[in-house]
Every structure is written in structure tokens, then in C-alpha cells.
Amino acid sequence: MIRPSTPILILSLCLGIAACSGKSTPAPEKDGAKAEAEAAPQLAAITPEHAKAAGIETAAAGPAEIHETVLLYGSIKSNSERQQEIRARYPGVVRSVAKRPGDRVAKGELLLTVESNDSLEPYAIRAPIAGTVLERRVNPGEAIDGSSTLLVVADLSSVWAEFAVFARDLGLVRAGLQVQLTGDAGQAGAATVAYVAPSGSGDTQSVVARAVVDNREGRWIAGQFVTGNVVVDNRKVAVAVAAAALQKIGDDPVVFVQTDKGFEPRKVDIGERDADSVEIRQGLAAGERYVAKNSYLIKSELLKGSGEDD
């Protein structure tokens, strides 16, 4: 049962529901879905002013592009092409370390000083790039040689979203495809698949797909989980409506079409769909106006007019 809310109350108090063909009482032996469909009035007599007050919005049906997508799961990683491992030029003893993980550094900024074993003179090691210190593996007083990584600095204005692609999707996901990103903290963005590994992991039976993500605003954090909807195909359709427009009365999918007297439920035959749009094969013509937002309010009022609860 739909609980009363402010928009529904507006409709209930201000609007009249007109049954153009009369209201019928469902026979007891009919199933609930069929009875609901037969009992519902055929018109919601709502004025444009009342519709606007209730938050009901209309749009014109028309051509759209339906996107076929593959959902992938992965995580954000630093872009290793913009990452530097800091090493000593000469063996010696670390005398000072100026930075900690999380610190931002400018190119040329002092990172640490090392006393050379040969000259016993200290020399400075400076940041080769601007970025953020990701790792610190050394402290003052430690002896080092030229092979040890002392710090890791990365430019996080660009990061990688890496996804696991399993066998069922290997033929679909390829470089150059668009991917819609959603982070575990609610972030959203778009990127392009830049790389799909030629071989996979024996442990997970998957291969890595990677997208390069613009992170100049700092919204994406290395290590966080992310989902990606990869658009693997686009199909143009002649008539489509917003996904939120579709409702069911009984077993029939309907959209509410705007008329001079109000909104009528129109049974439609649906085809392809994605998160945003639904193809309409029959029942609605291009150019007809329909309820694109808050269509559930009209359905609720129609069923109240029939004495049914949704």
C-alpha cells in the first residue's frame, strides 16, 4: 500500500478522478491484477497547475539511444605512469626525512638528506614530480644503498580504475569503450577503457580492464571500490520514454499520456531498455506527451478511484 505523502495529498485534496468509461466492480473470482486493471478509471482529470504543484512532469516521446552495458567491479589505483620511486644516488646514512605519507610536494621540493659514505658530506634528494607521498620506507639514521626505494610519490590528478573481466564478458569489453563509474562513497564519473590485459589471473579466472580517470578534483581515492558500467553497444530506437515513466496496471505496462482533459493510462508494448530509457514498440507515437516524472502519483490516484490499493 502506498503511504500518503505531500504530493499524493495534493492530488487527493485538489484533483478529481474522472472515469470516462465508468467504474466497474471486479468479480470476486478474478485475480487481483486483472481486477485492478479492469476497475481502474480511464482518466485522471488533473489540471496542469495541479500537476505542477504535485511535481508531475511531462516530456515528448521520441527517438533515443539505448545503451547495452556490462557491469564490472574493481577498485581505484594510482596511475603508475605518473608515479616515481625515490632512491638515493649514493650509498650512505639518512640524516633527515622531510615528508610523510599523504603530504603533497612540489617538483624540486626537498624530500630527504643523505650523508654520503664516500665524502661524508650530506646531499639533498628532491621531488622529481609534483604529487603526493604515497609511501615512506625509511627513517633518519638508517643506512641505505642506491637500490632501496625510500619514498613513493605519485601525481594523483590522474588515477586508474581497474576491473576484473570474467570469461562471459571477454568478447564484449575492449579498449575505447565508454564506462560510467560509481564509487563506494557515491561518486560518479565517466572514463574510457584504455587497456584490456592479453592474459588473465589463474587465481580469479579473469583479466584486468583499465580506465584512466581524471582526478583533478581529488574525488577518487586509491584503494576504494568502484563499479563500472561499460557501454558495449548502442541501439537507436524510434520511440522511447524515460524509464521512470513506466508503470503497471494489472499485468499491463502503461504510460500516462497527456490529453486535453487530463492523463490517460496507455497500454504499451516495450522493447529494449537501459537505466534511462525504455523503447516503446506500440501504443505511443513520437511527439505524444507523457508523464516522465512522478507517474506513480497518477497511478495511485487512479487506483484510489477504483477502490483498489497498490
CSV table of C-alpha atoms in Angstrom, one decimal:
chain,number,residue,atom,x,y,z
A,1,MET,CA,0.0,0.0,0.0
A,2,ILE,CA,1.4,3.4,-0.9
A,3,ARG,CA,1.7,5.6,2.2
A,4,PRO,CA,0.3,9.2,1.9
A,5,SER,CA,3.0,11.8,1.1
A,6,THR,CA,2.8,15.5,0.3
A,7,PRO,CA,2.4,15.2,-3.5
A,8,ILE,CA,-0.2,12.4,-3.1
A,9,LEU,CA,-2.1,14.6,-0.6
A,10,ILE,CA,-2.0,17.5,-3.0
A,11,LEU,CA,-3.6,15.3,-5.7
A,12,SER,CA,-6.1,13.8,-3.2
A,13,LEU,CA,-7.3,17.2,-2.0
A,14,CYS,CA,-7.2,19.2,-5.2
A,15,LEU,CA,-7.8,16.8,-8.1
A,16,GLY,CA,-10.8,14.9,-9.4
A,17,ILE,CA,-10.6,11.5,-11.0
A,18,ALA,CA,-12.9,11.0,-14.0
A,19,ALA,CA,-13.8,7.6,-15.3
A,20,CYS,CA,-14.6,8.1,-19.0
A,21,SER,CA,-16.0,4.6,-19.4
A,22,GLY,CA,-17.4,4.2,-16.0
A,23,LYS,CA,-16.1,2.3,-13.0
A,24,SER,CA,-16.5,-1.4,-12.9
A,25,THR,CA,-16.5,-3.7,-9.9
A,26,PRO,CA,-14.2,-6.7,-10.2
A,27,ALA,CA,-15.8,-10.1,-9.9
A,28,PRO,CA,-14.7,-12.0,-6.8
A,29,GLU,CA,-13.3,-14.9,-8.9
A,30,LYS,CA,-10.9,-12.7,-10.9
A,31,ASP,CA,-7.2,-12.5,-9.9
A,32,GLY,CA,-6.1,-9.3,-8.3
A,33,ALA,CA,-4.0,-8.0,-11.3
A,34,LYS,CA,-6.9,-8.4,-13.7
A,35,ALA,CA,-9.4,-6.9,-11.3
A,36,GLU,CA,-7.1,-3.9,-10.8
A,37,ALA,CA,-6.8,-3.3,-14.5
A,38,GLU,CA,-10.5,-3.6,-15.2
A,39,ALA,CA,-11.6,-1.5,-12.2
A,40,ALA,CA,-9.2,1.4,-12.7
A,41,PRO,CA,-10.8,4.6,-14.1
A,42,GLN,CA,-9.6,5.6,-17.6
A,43,LEU,CA,-8.7,9.2,-17.0
A,44,ALA,CA,-7.0,11.2,-14.3
A,45,ALA,CA,-8.6,14.7,-14.7
A,46,ILE,CA,-5.7,16.7,-13.5
A,47,THR,CA,-5.1,20.4,-14.5
A,48,PRO,CA,-1.6,21.5,-15.5
A,49,GLU,CA,-1.5,23.7,-12.4
A,50,HIS,CA,-2.3,20.8,-10.0
A,51,ALA,CA,0.2,18.5,-11.9
A,52,LYS,CA,3.0,21.1,-11.4
A,53,ALA,CA,2.2,21.5,-7.7
A,54,ALA,CA,2.5,17.7,-7.2
A,55,GLY,CA,5.8,17.6,-9.0
A,56,ILE,CA,4.4,15.8,-12.1
A,57,GLU,CA,6.5,16.5,-15.2
A,58,THR,CA,5.8,15.6,-18.8
A,59,ALA,CA,8.0,15.0,-21.9
A,60,ALA,CA,7.6,14.2,-25.5
A,61,ALA,CA,8.1,10.6,-26.6
A,62,GLY,CA,10.7,10.4,-29.3
A,63,PRO,CA,13.9,8.8,-30.6
A,64,ALA,CA,16.6,7.7,-28.2
A,65,GLU,CA,19.7,5.6,-28.0
A,66,ILE,CA,19.5,2.5,-25.8
A,67,HIS,CA,22.8,1.5,-24.3
A,68,GLU,CA,23.7,-2.1,-23.7
A,69,THR,CA,26.1,-2.3,-20.8
A,70,VAL,CA,28.3,-4.8,-18.9
A,71,LEU,CA,28.6,-4.2,-15.1
A,72,LEU,CA,32.1,-4.7,-13.8
A,73,TYR,CA,33.6,-4.5,-10.3
A,74,GLY,CA,37.0,-3.2,-9.4
A,75,SER,CA,39.0,-0.5,-7.5
A,76,ILE,CA,40.9,2.7,-7.9
A,77,LYS,CA,44.6,2.6,-8.1
A,78,SER,CA,47.3,5.2,-8.5
A,79,ASN,CA,48.4,5.8,-12.1
A,80,SER,CA,51.8,4.0,-12.2
A,81,GLU,CA,52.8,6.1,-15.3
A,82,ARG,CA,52.6,9.1,-13.1
A,83,GLN,CA,54.4,7.6,-10.1
A,84,GLN,CA,58.1,7.8,-9.0
A,85,GLU,CA,60.1,5.6,-6.6
A,86,ILE,CA,62.7,7.8,-4.9
A,87,ARG,CA,66.1,6.2,-4.4
A,88,ALA,CA,69.5,7.5,-3.2
A,89,ARG,CA,72.2,8.5,-5.7
A,90,TYR,CA,75.0,7.3,-3.5
A,91,PRO,CA,75.1,4.8,-0.5
A,92,GLY,CA,75.1,6.5,2.9
A,93,VAL,CA,73.1,7.3,6.0
A,94,VAL,CA,69.8,9.1,6.1
A,95,ARG,CA,70.1,12.3,8.1
A,96,SER,CA,66.5,13.7,7.7
A,97,VAL,CA,63.2,12.9,6.1
A,98,ALA,CA,61.0,16.0,5.4
A,99,LYS,CA,57.8,14.2,4.2
A,100,ARG,CA,55.3,11.7,5.4
A,101,PRO,CA,52.6,9.7,3.5
A,102,GLY,CA,49.8,12.0,2.5
A,103,ASP,CA,52.0,15.1,2.2
A,104,ARG,CA,51.8,17.0,-1.1
A,105,VAL,CA,55.0,18.1,-2.7
A,106,ALA,CA,56.1,20.4,-5.5
A,107,LYS,CA,58.5,19.4,-8.1
A,108,GLY,CA,62.0,20.1,-6.8
A,109,GLU,CA,60.9,20.2,-3.1
A,110,LEU,CA,63.3,18.7,-0.5
A,111,LEU,CA,62.3,15.2,0.4
A,112,LEU,CA,65.3,13.9,2.5
A,113,THR,CA,69.0,14.3,3.1
A,114,VAL,CA,71.6,11.6,3.0
A,115,GLU,CA,75.2,11.6,4.2
A,116,SER,CA,77.4,10.0,1.6
A,117,ASN,CA,79.6,7.1,2.7
A,118,ASP,CA,82.4,8.3,0.4
A,119,SER,CA,82.5,12.1,1.0
A,120,LEU,CA,80.8,12.2,4.4
A,121,GLU,CA,79.0,15.2,3.1
A,122,PRO,CA,75.2,15.4,3.1
A,123,TYR,CA,73.3,15.7,-0.2
A,124,ALA,CA,69.7,16.5,-0.9
A,125,ILE,CA,67.1,14.3,-2.6
A,126,ARG,CA,64.3,16.4,-4.2
A,127,ALA,CA,60.9,15.5,-5.7
A,128,PRO,CA,61.2,14.7,-9.4
A,129,ILE,CA,57.5,15.4,-9.9
A,130,ALA,CA,54.7,17.3,-8.2
A,131,GLY,CA,52.4,14.9,-6.4
A,132,THR,CA,51.5,13.2,-3.1
A,133,VAL,CA,53.7,11.0,-1.0
A,134,LEU,CA,52.2,7.5,-1.0
A,135,GLU,CA,54.8,5.6,0.9
A,136,ARG,CA,57.7,6.3,3.2
A,137,ARG,CA,60.1,3.3,3.7
A,138,VAL,CA,63.0,5.0,5.6
A,139,ASN,CA,63.7,7.0,8.8
A,140,PRO,CA,66.7,9.1,9.9
A,141,GLY,CA,69.7,7.1,10.9
A,142,GLU,CA,69.2,4.2,8.6
A,143,ALA,CA,72.0,3.1,6.2
A,144,ILE,CA,70.9,2.8,2.6
A,145,ASP,CA,72.2,1.9,-0.8
A,146,GLY,CA,71.2,3.0,-4.2
A,147,SER,CA,68.8,0.1,-4.8
A,148,SER,CA,66.4,0.8,-2.0
A,149,THR,CA,63.1,2.7,-2.5
A,150,LEU,CA,63.0,5.4,0.1
A,151,LEU,CA,59.7,7.2,-0.8
A,152,VAL,CA,57.0,6.8,-3.4
A,153,VAL,CA,55.5,10.0,-4.9
A,154,ALA,CA,52.5,9.9,-7.3
A,155,ASP,CA,50.6,12.6,-9.3
A,156,LEU,CA,47.0,11.7,-8.3
A,157,SER,CA,45.4,14.1,-10.7
A,158,SER,CA,45.0,11.0,-12.9
A,159,VAL,CA,44.2,7.6,-11.4
A,160,TRP,CA,43.3,4.1,-12.8
A,161,ALA,CA,40.1,2.3,-12.4
A,162,GLU,CA,40.9,-1.4,-12.7
A,163,PHE,CA,38.2,-4.0,-13.2
A,164,ALA,CA,38.0,-7.8,-13.3
A,165,VAL,CA,36.6,-9.1,-16.6
A,166,PHE,CA,35.4,-12.7,-16.5
A,167,ALA,CA,35.1,-15.1,-19.4
A,168,ARG,CA,31.4,-14.4,-20.2
A,169,ASP,CA,32.3,-10.7,-20.9
A,170,LEU,CA,35.7,-11.1,-22.6
A,171,GLY,CA,34.2,-10.8,-26.1
A,172,LEU,CA,32.4,-7.6,-25.2
A,173,VAL,CA,34.8,-5.4,-23.2
A,174,ARG,CA,37.6,-3.8,-25.3
A,175,ALA,CA,39.7,-0.7,-25.4
A,176,GLY,CA,38.0,2.5,-26.5
A,177,LEU,CA,34.6,1.8,-24.9
A,178,GLN,CA,33.0,4.3,-22.5
A,179,VAL,CA,32.5,3.4,-18.9
A,180,GLN,CA,30.3,5.0,-16.3
A,181,LEU,CA,31.9,4.9,-12.8
A,182,THR,CA,30.3,4.8,-9.4
A,183,GLY,CA,32.4,4.9,-6.3
A,184,ASP,CA,31.6,3.3,-2.9
A,185,ALA,CA,31.1,6.8,-1.5
A,186,GLY,CA,28.6,7.7,-4.1
A,187,GLN,CA,31.0,9.5,-6.6
A,188,ALA,CA,30.1,9.3,-10.2
A,189,GLY,CA,32.1,9.9,-13.4
A,190,ALA,CA,32.9,8.8,-16.9
A,191,ALA,CA,36.1,7.4,-18.5
A,192,THR,CA,37.3,5.3,-21.4
A,193,VAL,CA,38.6,1.8,-21.3
A,194,ALA,CA,42.3,2.2,-22.2
A,195,TYR,CA,43.6,-1.3,-21.8
A,196,VAL,CA,42.5,-4.9,-21.5
A,197,ALA,CA,45.1,-7.4,-20.4
A,198,PRO,CA,46.1,-10.0,-23.0
A,199,SER,CA,46.2,-12.7,-20.3
A,200,GLY,CA,44.4,-13.3,-17.0
A,201,SER,CA,45.0,-14.4,-13.5
A,202,GLY,CA,44.8,-18.2,-12.8
A,203,ASP,CA,43.5,-17.5,-9.3
A,204,THR,CA,40.5,-15.4,-10.3
A,205,GLN,CA,40.0,-16.6,-13.9
A,206,SER,CA,39.6,-13.0,-15.0
A,207,VAL,CA,41.6,-10.4,-16.9
A,208,VAL,CA,42.2,-6.7,-16.0
A,209,ALA,CA,40.4,-3.9,-17.8
A,210,ARG,CA,41.7,-0.4,-17.0
A,211,ALA,CA,40.3,3.1,-17.5
A,212,VAL,CA,42.3,6.3,-17.0
A,213,VAL,CA,40.2,8.6,-14.7
A,214,ASP,CA,40.5,12.4,-14.5
A,215,ASN,CA,41.0,13.1,-10.8
A,216,ARG,CA,42.0,16.8,-10.7
A,217,GLU,CA,39.2,17.4,-8.2
A,218,GLY,CA,40.5,14.7,-5.9
A,219,ARG,CA,37.2,12.7,-5.7
A,220,TRP,CA,38.7,9.3,-6.3
A,221,ILE,CA,40.9,7.7,-3.6
A,222,ALA,CA,43.4,4.9,-4.3
A,223,GLY,CA,42.1,1.7,-2.8
A,224,GLN,CA,38.4,2.5,-2.8
A,225,PHE,CA,36.0,0.1,-4.5
A,226,VAL,CA,34.3,1.1,-7.8
A,227,THR,CA,31.7,-0.3,-10.2
A,228,GLY,CA,31.8,0.4,-13.9
A,229,ASN,CA,29.0,0.2,-16.5
A,230,VAL,CA,30.8,-0.4,-19.8
A,231,VAL,CA,28.7,0.6,-22.8
A,232,VAL,CA,29.3,-2.3,-25.2
A,233,ASP,CA,26.6,-1.4,-27.8
A,234,ASN,CA,24.3,1.5,-28.7
A,235,ARG,CA,20.9,0.9,-30.5
A,236,LYS,CA,18.8,3.8,-31.8
A,237,VAL,CA,15.0,3.4,-31.4
A,238,ALA,CA,12.3,5.5,-33.0
A,239,VAL,CA,10.1,5.9,-29.9
A,240,ALA,CA,11.3,5.9,-26.2
A,241,VAL,CA,10.2,7.2,-22.8
A,242,ALA,CA,12.0,7.9,-19.6
A,243,ALA,CA,12.4,4.7,-17.5
A,244,ALA,CA,10.6,6.4,-14.6
A,245,ALA,CA,7.5,6.8,-16.8
A,246,LEU,CA,6.7,3.1,-16.9
A,247,GLN,CA,4.0,1.8,-14.5
A,248,LYS,CA,1.9,-1.3,-14.3
A,249,ILE,CA,-1.8,-1.6,-14.0
A,250,GLY,CA,-2.7,-5.2,-13.6
A,251,ASP,CA,-0.2,-7.1,-15.7
A,252,ASP,CA,0.0,-4.4,-18.4
A,253,PRO,CA,2.8,-1.9,-18.7
A,254,VAL,CA,1.4,1.6,-19.1
A,255,VAL,CA,2.5,5.2,-19.5
A,256,PHE,CA,0.2,8.1,-18.7
A,257,VAL,CA,-0.4,10.2,-21.8
A,258,GLN,CA,-1.4,13.9,-21.5
A,259,THR,CA,-4.7,14.8,-23.1
A,260,ASP,CA,-6.9,18.0,-23.0
A,261,LYS,CA,-8.9,16.6,-20.1
A,262,GLY,CA,-6.0,15.1,-18.0
A,263,PHE,CA,-3.9,12.0,-18.2
A,264,GLU,CA,-4.9,8.6,-19.5
A,265,PRO,CA,-3.2,5.3,-18.9
A,266,ARG,CA,-2.0,3.9,-22.2
A,267,LYS,CA,-1.0,0.2,-22.6
A,268,VAL,CA,2.3,-0.1,-24.4
A,269,ASP,CA,4.5,-2.8,-25.8
A,270,ILE,CA,8.0,-2.3,-24.6
A,271,GLY,CA,11.3,-3.4,-26.2
A,272,GLU,CA,14.9,-2.6,-25.3
A,273,ARG,CA,15.7,-0.7,-22.1
A,274,ASP,CA,18.6,0.7,-20.1
A,275,ALA,CA,18.8,2.7,-16.9
A,276,ASP,CA,17.5,5.9,-18.5
A,277,SER,CA,15.1,5.0,-21.4
A,278,VAL,CA,12.6,2.3,-22.5
A,279,GLU,CA,11.8,1.6,-26.1
A,280,ILE,CA,8.1,1.7,-27.0
A,281,ARG,CA,7.2,-0.5,-29.9
A,282,GLN,CA,3.4,0.0,-29.9
A,283,GLY,CA,0.9,2.2,-28.0
A,284,LEU,CA,2.6,5.6,-28.2
A,285,ALA,CA,3.7,7.7,-31.1
A,286,ALA,CA,6.6,10.0,-31.4
A,287,GLY,CA,5.7,13.5,-30.2
A,288,GLU,CA,2.9,12.5,-27.8
A,289,ARG,CA,3.4,13.9,-24.3
A,290,TYR,CA,3.6,11.6,-21.4
A,291,VAL,CA,4.3,11.8,-17.7
A,292,ALA,CA,8.1,11.4,-17.3
A,293,LYS,CA,8.4,12.1,-13.6
A,294,ASN,CA,6.3,11.1,-10.6
A,295,SER,CA,4.0,8.9,-12.7
A,296,TYR,CA,3.4,6.7,-9.6
A,297,LEU,CA,1.3,9.6,-8.2
A,298,ILE,CA,-1.2,9.3,-11.0
A,299,LYS,CA,-1.4,5.6,-10.7
A,300,SER,CA,-2.0,5.9,-7.0
A,301,GLU,CA,-4.9,8.2,-7.6
A,302,LEU,CA,-6.4,6.1,-10.3
A,303,LEU,CA,-6.4,3.0,-8.1
A,304,LYS,CA,-7.9,5.0,-5.2
A,305,GLY,CA,-10.7,5.9,-7.6
A,306,SER,CA,-11.3,2.3,-8.2
A,307,GLY,CA,-11.2,1.4,-4.5
A,308,GLU,CA,-8.0,-0.7,-5.0
A,309,ASP,CA,-4.8,-0.4,-3.1
A,310,ASP,CA,-1.4,-0.8,-4.9
